Amino acid sequence: MSWLDRQSFLGSDSDRVLQDLTVGLVGLGGGNSHVVQQLAHLGIGGFVLVDDDVISESNLNRLVGGTWDDVQEARPKTEIAKRVVLNVNPNARVGCHQAKWQEVAEHLRASDIIIGGVDRIIAKSELEAFCRRFLIPYIDMGMDVHRLGDAGDFLVAGQVVLSSPGTPCLRCLGVVTESSLTQEAGQYGDAGGKPQVVWPNGILASTAVGLLVQLFTPWHGKPVRSAYFAYDANEGTTIVPDRFRRRVGKICGHYPTEVVGDPRFDIRAVMSQFDSSTEPCEDIFATPVPSEKWFKKIFAGGGRCLLRATQRFFRSREV
């Protein structure tokens, strides 16, 4: 009996599918620390961990895997997340990048999906735009705390959005608006500097992980490409907002389908790496191509040589 047998209902080949996946996680101080832990237990094989910060005492109320010793050592949040993953799955492929995500974007481009645990609205918008350009599904998580009147009560709420190319984006769904971008001045909620607590983060993270699993191993036969869940901690409810229902099936007007890919990409550089007329395609690349990769679906049916050349080209650009 293997450690993943009890989740075999995800599919007869789910172990391999999850092992082949590479998940990018941007921001590791709250919700994504839960996500990292859950993905490790699921058997996800590849991680690209990005956060430019180190743990502080104020992170201990919500950062899963963080310890007082980590605070004393000012340990990078990426290293804590890596430790959590490898303690569960020593064979996982883990890349740590203590930097702003824009500085290590080439590493994130190797991800099959990216999950954002960023606070600021501008950061959500920029990260989603990056994912749209490179046809990477993006899951955004966010929570906030708002004061309710003058009674001293607070509303704890959050949302999880799955944004895939061609589906409603964060702007379509009202998560990112021009007014919120204009008003954003670094303040987060009304309860002080960036209020966060562990249990809403855990609920949002579990919702995000569920969407990831449903996207790549649809256990009930209904793959999901777009989703929006709103969480109300005061009521203990998670609902699908009406604004999402109104947008289902409609084309996103904020990210034109033709504005994709790397502007510097040159197909001639890809094709020059081999000559299919003199050398069999299968002999050129020793690395097998995972069958669930989105680009295999795009090039399926006669495009295997181009697929393998393209894959090798992108891998050669990784640092």
PDB file of C-alpha atoms in Angstrom, residues 27-208:
ATOM      1  CA  GLY A  27       3.761  34.662  -1.416  1.00  0.00           C
ATOM      2  CA  LEU A  28       4.247  32.146   1.409  1.00  0.00           C
ATOM      3  CA  GLY A  29       3.373  34.007   4.584  1.00  0.00           C
ATOM      4  CA  GLY A  30      -0.269  33.028   5.085  1.00  0.00           C
ATOM      5  CA  GLY A  31      -2.657  31.126   2.840  1.00  0.00           C
ATOM      6  CA  ASN A  32       0.021  29.661   0.618  1.00  0.00           C
ATOM      7  CA  SER A  33       1.790  28.123   3.610  1.00  0.00           C
ATOM      8  CA  HIS A  34      -1.350  25.993   4.007  1.00  0.00           C
ATOM      9  CA  VAL A  35      -1.399  25.305   0.256  1.00  0.00           C
ATOM     10  CA  VAL A  36       2.210  24.121   0.236  1.00  0.00           C
ATOM     11  CA  GLN A  37       1.526  21.663   3.037  1.00  0.00           C
ATOM     12  CA  GLN A  38      -1.581  20.253   1.372  1.00  0.00           C
ATOM     13  CA  LEU A  39       0.070  19.943  -2.042  1.00  0.00           C
ATOM     14  CA  ALA A  40       2.953  18.026  -0.488  1.00  0.00           C
ATOM     15  CA  HIS A  41       0.531  15.548   1.067  1.00  0.00           C
ATOM     16  CA  LEU A  42      -1.298  15.228  -2.265  1.00  0.00           C
ATOM     17  CA  GLY A  43       1.893  14.115  -3.973  1.00  0.00           C
ATOM     18  CA  ILE A  44       2.543  17.155  -6.166  1.00  0.00           C
ATOM     19  CA  GLY A  45       5.985  16.590  -7.642  1.00  0.00           C
ATOM     20  CA  GLY A  46       7.237  20.093  -8.490  1.00  0.00           C
ATOM     21  CA  PHE A  47       7.229  23.400  -6.623  1.00  0.00           C
ATOM     22  CA  VAL A  48       8.424  26.880  -7.561  1.00  0.00           C
ATOM     23  CA  LEU A  49       8.415  28.818  -4.275  1.00  0.00           C
ATOM     24  CA  VAL A  50       8.670  32.605  -4.474  1.00  0.00           C
ATOM     25  CA  ASP A  51       8.734  35.091  -1.590  1.00  0.00           C
ATOM     26  CA  ASP A  52      11.275  37.823  -0.906  1.00  0.00           C
ATOM     27  CA  ASP A  53      10.652  37.962   2.852  1.00  0.00           C
ATOM     28  CA  VAL A  54      11.923  36.213   5.971  1.00  0.00           C
ATOM     29  CA  ILE A  55       9.727  35.021   8.825  1.00  0.00           C
ATOM     30  CA  SER A  56       9.093  37.396  11.727  1.00  0.00           C
ATOM     31  CA  GLU A  57       7.391  36.935  15.070  1.00  0.00           C
ATOM     32  CA  SER A  58       4.188  38.466  13.694  1.00  0.00           C
ATOM     33  CA  ASN A  59       3.981  35.620  11.132  1.00  0.00           C
ATOM     34  CA  LEU A  60       3.707  32.885  13.776  1.00  0.00           C
ATOM     35  CA  ASN A  61      -0.062  33.315  14.140  1.00  0.00           C
ATOM     36  CA  ARG A  62      -0.662  32.030  10.584  1.00  0.00           C
ATOM     37  CA  LEU A  63       2.444  30.660   8.825  1.00  0.00           C
ATOM     38  CA  VAL A  64       2.116  26.881   8.741  1.00  0.00           C
ATOM     39  CA  GLY A  65       5.461  25.209   9.409  1.00  0.00           C
ATOM     40  CA  GLY A  66       7.035  28.294  10.970  1.00  0.00           C
ATOM     41  CA  THR A  67       8.710  27.965  14.373  1.00  0.00           C
ATOM     42  CA  TRP A  68      10.201  30.222  16.994  1.00  0.00           C
ATOM     43  CA  ASP A  69      13.623  28.956  15.966  1.00  0.00           C
ATOM     44  CA  ASP A  70      12.911  30.115  12.419  1.00  0.00           C
ATOM     45  CA  VAL A  71      12.130  33.585  13.762  1.00  0.00           C
ATOM     46  CA  GLN A  72      15.371  33.655  15.737  1.00  0.00           C
ATOM     47  CA  GLU A  73      17.289  32.664  12.597  1.00  0.00           C
ATOM     48  CA  ALA A  74      15.337  35.054  10.341  1.00  0.00           C
ATOM     49  CA  ARG A  75      14.805  32.130   8.000  1.00  0.00           C
ATOM     50  CA  PRO A  76      13.420  32.850   4.506  1.00  0.00           C
ATOM     51  CA  LYS A  77       9.790  31.864   4.065  1.00  0.00           C
ATOM     52  CA  THR A  78      10.781  29.933   0.941  1.00  0.00           C
ATOM     53  CA  GLU A  79      13.123  27.725   2.976  1.00  0.00           C
ATOM     54  CA  ILE A  80      10.403  27.019   5.549  1.00  0.00           C
ATOM     55  CA  ALA A  81       8.004  25.990   2.776  1.00  0.00           C
ATOM     56  CA  LYS A  82      10.687  23.796   1.214  1.00  0.00           C
ATOM     57  CA  ARG A  83      11.233  22.065   4.550  1.00  0.00           C
ATOM     58  CA  VAL A  84       7.501  21.395   4.865  1.00  0.00           C
ATOM     59  CA  VAL A  85       7.410  19.823   1.392  1.00  0.00           C
ATOM     60  CA  LEU A  86      10.515  17.669   1.777  1.00  0.00           C
ATOM     61  CA  ASN A  87       9.466  16.423   5.205  1.00  0.00           C
ATOM     62  CA  VAL A  88       6.435  14.884   3.480  1.00  0.00           C
ATOM     63  CA  ASN A  89       7.939  14.008   0.098  1.00  0.00           C
ATOM     64  CA  PRO A  90      11.750  13.883   0.017  1.00  0.00           C
ATOM     65  CA  ASN A  91      11.657  13.270  -3.741  1.00  0.00           C
ATOM     66  CA  ALA A  92       9.794  16.458  -4.612  1.00  0.00           C
ATOM     67  CA  ARG A  93      11.377  18.937  -7.022  1.00  0.00           C
ATOM     68  CA  VAL A  94      11.586  22.216  -5.117  1.00  0.00           C
ATOM     69  CA  GLY A  95      12.950  25.503  -6.391  1.00  0.00           C
ATOM     70  CA  CYS A  96      13.301  28.349  -3.855  1.00  0.00           C
ATOM     71  CA  HIS A  97      13.516  31.974  -4.929  1.00  0.00           C
ATOM     72  CA  GLN A  98      13.874  34.611  -2.243  1.00  0.00           C
ATOM     73  CA  ALA A  99      12.992  37.469  -4.552  1.00  0.00           C
ATOM     74  CA  LYS A 100      10.115  39.440  -5.954  1.00  0.00           C
ATOM     75  CA  TRP A 101       8.286  37.287  -8.473  1.00  0.00           C
ATOM     76  CA  GLN A 102       9.014  39.691 -11.327  1.00  0.00           C
ATOM     77  CA  GLU A 103      12.734  39.025 -10.797  1.00  0.00           C
ATOM     78  CA  VAL A 104      12.314  35.258 -11.206  1.00  0.00           C
ATOM     79  CA  ALA A 105       9.491  35.190 -13.750  1.00  0.00           C
ATOM     80  CA  GLU A 106      11.423  32.799 -15.998  1.00  0.00           C
ATOM     81  CA  HIS A 107      11.183  30.147 -13.284  1.00  0.00           C
ATOM     82  CA  LEU A 108       7.461  30.671 -12.801  1.00  0.00           C
ATOM     83  CA  ARG A 109       6.915  30.177 -16.520  1.00  0.00           C
ATOM     84  CA  ALA A 110       7.737  26.500 -16.026  1.00  0.00           C
ATOM     85  CA  SER A 111       4.667  26.123 -13.779  1.00  0.00           C
ATOM     86  CA  ASP A 112       1.542  24.267 -14.871  1.00  0.00           C
ATOM     87  CA  ILE A 113      -0.498  26.478 -12.543  1.00  0.00           C
ATOM     88  CA  ILE A 114       0.298  29.430 -10.256  1.00  0.00           C
ATOM     89  CA  ILE A 115      -1.341  30.182  -6.919  1.00  0.00           C
ATOM     90  CA  GLY A 116      -1.094  33.714  -5.608  1.00  0.00           C
ATOM     91  CA  GLY A 117      -1.034  34.541  -1.919  1.00  0.00           C
ATOM     92  CA  VAL A 118      -0.373  38.252  -2.415  1.00  0.00           C
ATOM     93  CA  ASP A 119      -2.052  41.026  -0.444  1.00  0.00           C
ATOM     94  CA  ARG A 120      -2.097  44.060  -2.692  1.00  0.00           C
ATOM     95  CA  ILE A 121      -4.600  44.452  -5.495  1.00  0.00           C
ATOM     96  CA  ILE A 122      -1.938  45.702  -7.905  1.00  0.00           C
ATOM     97  CA  ALA A 123       0.068  42.545  -7.205  1.00  0.00           C
ATOM     98  CA  LYS A 124      -2.959  40.372  -8.008  1.00  0.00           C
ATOM     99  CA  SER A 125      -3.505  42.235 -11.260  1.00  0.00           C
ATOM    100  CA  GLU A 126       0.117  41.991 -12.376  1.00  0.00           C
ATOM    101  CA  LEU A 127       0.435  38.315 -11.502  1.00  0.00           C
ATOM    102  CA  GLU A 128      -2.760  37.437 -13.343  1.00  0.00           C
ATOM    103  CA  ALA A 129      -1.600  39.394 -16.399  1.00  0.00           C
ATOM    104  CA  PHE A 130       1.630  37.388 -16.412  1.00  0.00           C
ATOM    105  CA  CYS A 131      -0.315  34.114 -16.230  1.00  0.00           C
ATOM    106  CA  ARG A 132      -2.670  35.168 -19.021  1.00  0.00           C
ATOM    107  CA  ARG A 133       0.210  36.001 -21.320  1.00  0.00           C
ATOM    108  CA  PHE A 134       1.791  32.588 -20.843  1.00  0.00           C
ATOM    109  CA  LEU A 135      -1.482  30.602 -20.792  1.00  0.00           C
ATOM    110  CA  ILE A 136      -1.036  29.496 -17.178  1.00  0.00           C
ATOM    111  CA  PRO A 137      -4.126  28.947 -15.000  1.00  0.00           C
ATOM    112  CA  TYR A 138      -4.008  31.244 -11.979  1.00  0.00           C
ATOM    113  CA  ILE A 139      -5.681  30.817  -8.594  1.00  0.00           C
ATOM    114  CA  ASP A 140      -5.939  33.965  -6.508  1.00  0.00           C
ATOM    115  CA  MET A 141      -6.614  33.964  -2.785  1.00  0.00           C
ATOM    116  CA  GLY A 142      -7.356  36.977  -0.651  1.00  0.00           C
ATOM    117  CA  MET A 143      -8.841  37.857   2.720  1.00  0.00           C
ATOM    118  CA  ASP A 144      -9.575  41.075   4.527  1.00  0.00           C
ATOM    119  CA  VAL A 145     -10.978  42.346   7.802  1.00  0.00           C
ATOM    120  CA  HIS A 146     -13.485  45.205   7.806  1.00  0.00           C
ATOM    121  CA  ARG A 147     -14.938  47.160  10.708  1.00  0.00           C
ATOM    122  CA  LEU A 148     -18.722  46.890  11.034  1.00  0.00           C
ATOM    123  CA  GLY A 149     -20.111  50.255  12.095  1.00  0.00           C
ATOM    124  CA  ASP A 150     -19.089  51.741  15.432  1.00  0.00           C
ATOM    125  CA  ALA A 151     -19.775  48.688  17.579  1.00  0.00           C
ATOM    126  CA  GLY A 152     -16.212  47.392  17.412  1.00  0.00           C
ATOM    127  CA  ASP A 153     -17.251  44.313  15.446  1.00  0.00           C
ATOM    128  CA  PHE A 154     -15.414  43.080  12.400  1.00  0.00           C
ATOM    129  CA  LEU A 155     -16.212  41.156   9.236  1.00  0.00           C
ATOM    130  CA  VAL A 156     -13.649  38.545   8.203  1.00  0.00           C
ATOM    131  CA  ALA A 157     -14.090  37.640   4.557  1.00  0.00           C
ATOM    132  CA  GLY A 158     -12.170  36.373   1.579  1.00  0.00           C
ATOM    133  CA  GLN A 159     -12.349  34.939  -1.894  1.00  0.00           C
ATOM    134  CA  VAL A 160     -10.755  32.318  -4.125  1.00  0.00           C
ATOM    135  CA  VAL A 161     -10.793  32.787  -7.897  1.00  0.00           C
ATOM    136  CA  LEU A 162      -9.641  30.413 -10.623  1.00  0.00           C
ATOM    137  CA  SER A 163      -8.671  32.469 -13.668  1.00  0.00           C
ATOM    138  CA  SER A 164      -7.860  30.578 -16.870  1.00  0.00           C
ATOM    139  CA  PRO A 165      -7.125  31.973 -20.345  1.00  0.00           C
ATOM    140  CA  GLY A 166     -10.364  32.941 -22.059  1.00  0.00           C
ATOM    141  CA  THR A 167     -12.476  32.852 -18.892  1.00  0.00           C
ATOM    142  CA  PRO A 168     -13.586  35.790 -16.692  1.00  0.00           C
ATOM    143  CA  CYS A 169     -10.595  37.511 -15.102  1.00  0.00           C
ATOM    144  CA  LEU A 170     -10.229  39.322 -11.784  1.00  0.00           C
ATOM    145  CA  ARG A 171     -11.361  42.549 -13.423  1.00  0.00           C
ATOM    146  CA  CYS A 172     -14.400  40.873 -14.978  1.00  0.00           C
ATOM    147  CA  LEU A 173     -15.365  39.625 -11.517  1.00  0.00           C
ATOM    148  CA  GLY A 174     -14.778  42.902  -9.680  1.00  0.00           C
ATOM    149  CA  VAL A 175     -11.872  41.649  -7.571  1.00  0.00           C
ATOM    150  CA  VAL A 176      -9.612  44.166  -9.318  1.00  0.00           C
ATOM    151  CA  THR A 177     -11.137  47.548 -10.150  1.00  0.00           C
ATOM    152  CA  GLU A 178      -9.727  50.868 -11.220  1.00  0.00           C
ATOM    153  CA  SER A 179     -11.112  52.536  -8.116  1.00  0.00           C
ATOM    154  CA  SER A 180      -9.543  49.966  -5.789  1.00  0.00           C
ATOM    155  CA  LEU A 181      -6.218  50.309  -7.566  1.00  0.00           C
ATOM    156  CA  THR A 182      -6.410  54.078  -7.228  1.00  0.00           C
ATOM    157  CA  GLN A 183      -7.371  53.984  -3.552  1.00  0.00           C
ATOM    158  CA  GLU A 184      -4.892  51.346  -2.545  1.00  0.00           C
ATOM    159  CA  ALA A 185      -2.243  52.920  -0.385  1.00  0.00           C
ATOM    160  CA  GLY A 186      -0.714  49.939   1.358  1.00  0.00           C
ATOM    161  CA  GLN A 187      -3.305  49.825   4.153  1.00  0.00           C
ATOM    162  CA  TYR A 188      -4.971  46.434   4.532  1.00  0.00           C
ATOM    163  CA  GLY A 189      -8.388  46.449   6.192  1.00  0.00           C
ATOM    164  CA  ASP A 190      -9.381  48.429   9.273  1.00  0.00           C
ATOM    165  CA  ALA A 191      -7.944  46.360  12.101  1.00  0.00           C
ATOM    166  CA  GLY A 192      -4.346  47.449  11.792  1.00  0.00           C
ATOM    167  CA  GLY A 193      -1.413  46.445   9.652  1.00  0.00           C
ATOM    168  CA  LYS A 194      -2.375  43.535   7.394  1.00  0.00           C
ATOM    169  CA  PRO A 195      -4.713  41.654   9.757  1.00  0.00           C
ATOM    170  CA  GLN A 196      -4.639  37.909   9.188  1.00  0.00           C
ATOM    171  CA  VAL A 197      -5.588  34.860  11.187  1.00  0.00           C
ATOM    172  CA  VAL A 198      -4.925  31.230  10.550  1.00  0.00           C
ATOM    173  CA  TRP A 199      -8.391  29.694  10.134  1.00  0.00           C
ATOM    174  CA  PRO A 200      -9.729  31.800   7.205  1.00  0.00           C
ATOM    175  CA  ASN A 201      -6.421  31.255   5.434  1.00  0.00           C
ATOM    176  CA  GLY A 202      -6.844  27.528   5.923  1.00  0.00           C
ATOM    177  CA  ILE A 203     -10.367  27.521   4.474  1.00  0.00           C
ATOM    178  CA  LEU A 204      -9.357  29.604   1.465  1.00  0.00           C
ATOM    179  CA  ALA A 205      -6.272  27.456   0.902  1.00  0.00           C
ATOM    180  CA  SER A 206      -8.275  24.228   0.998  1.00  0.00           C
ATOM    181  CA  THR A 207     -10.701  25.691  -1.529  1.00  0.00           C
ATOM    182  CA  ALA A 208      -7.787  26.614  -3.794  1.00  0.00           C
TER     183      ALA A 208
END
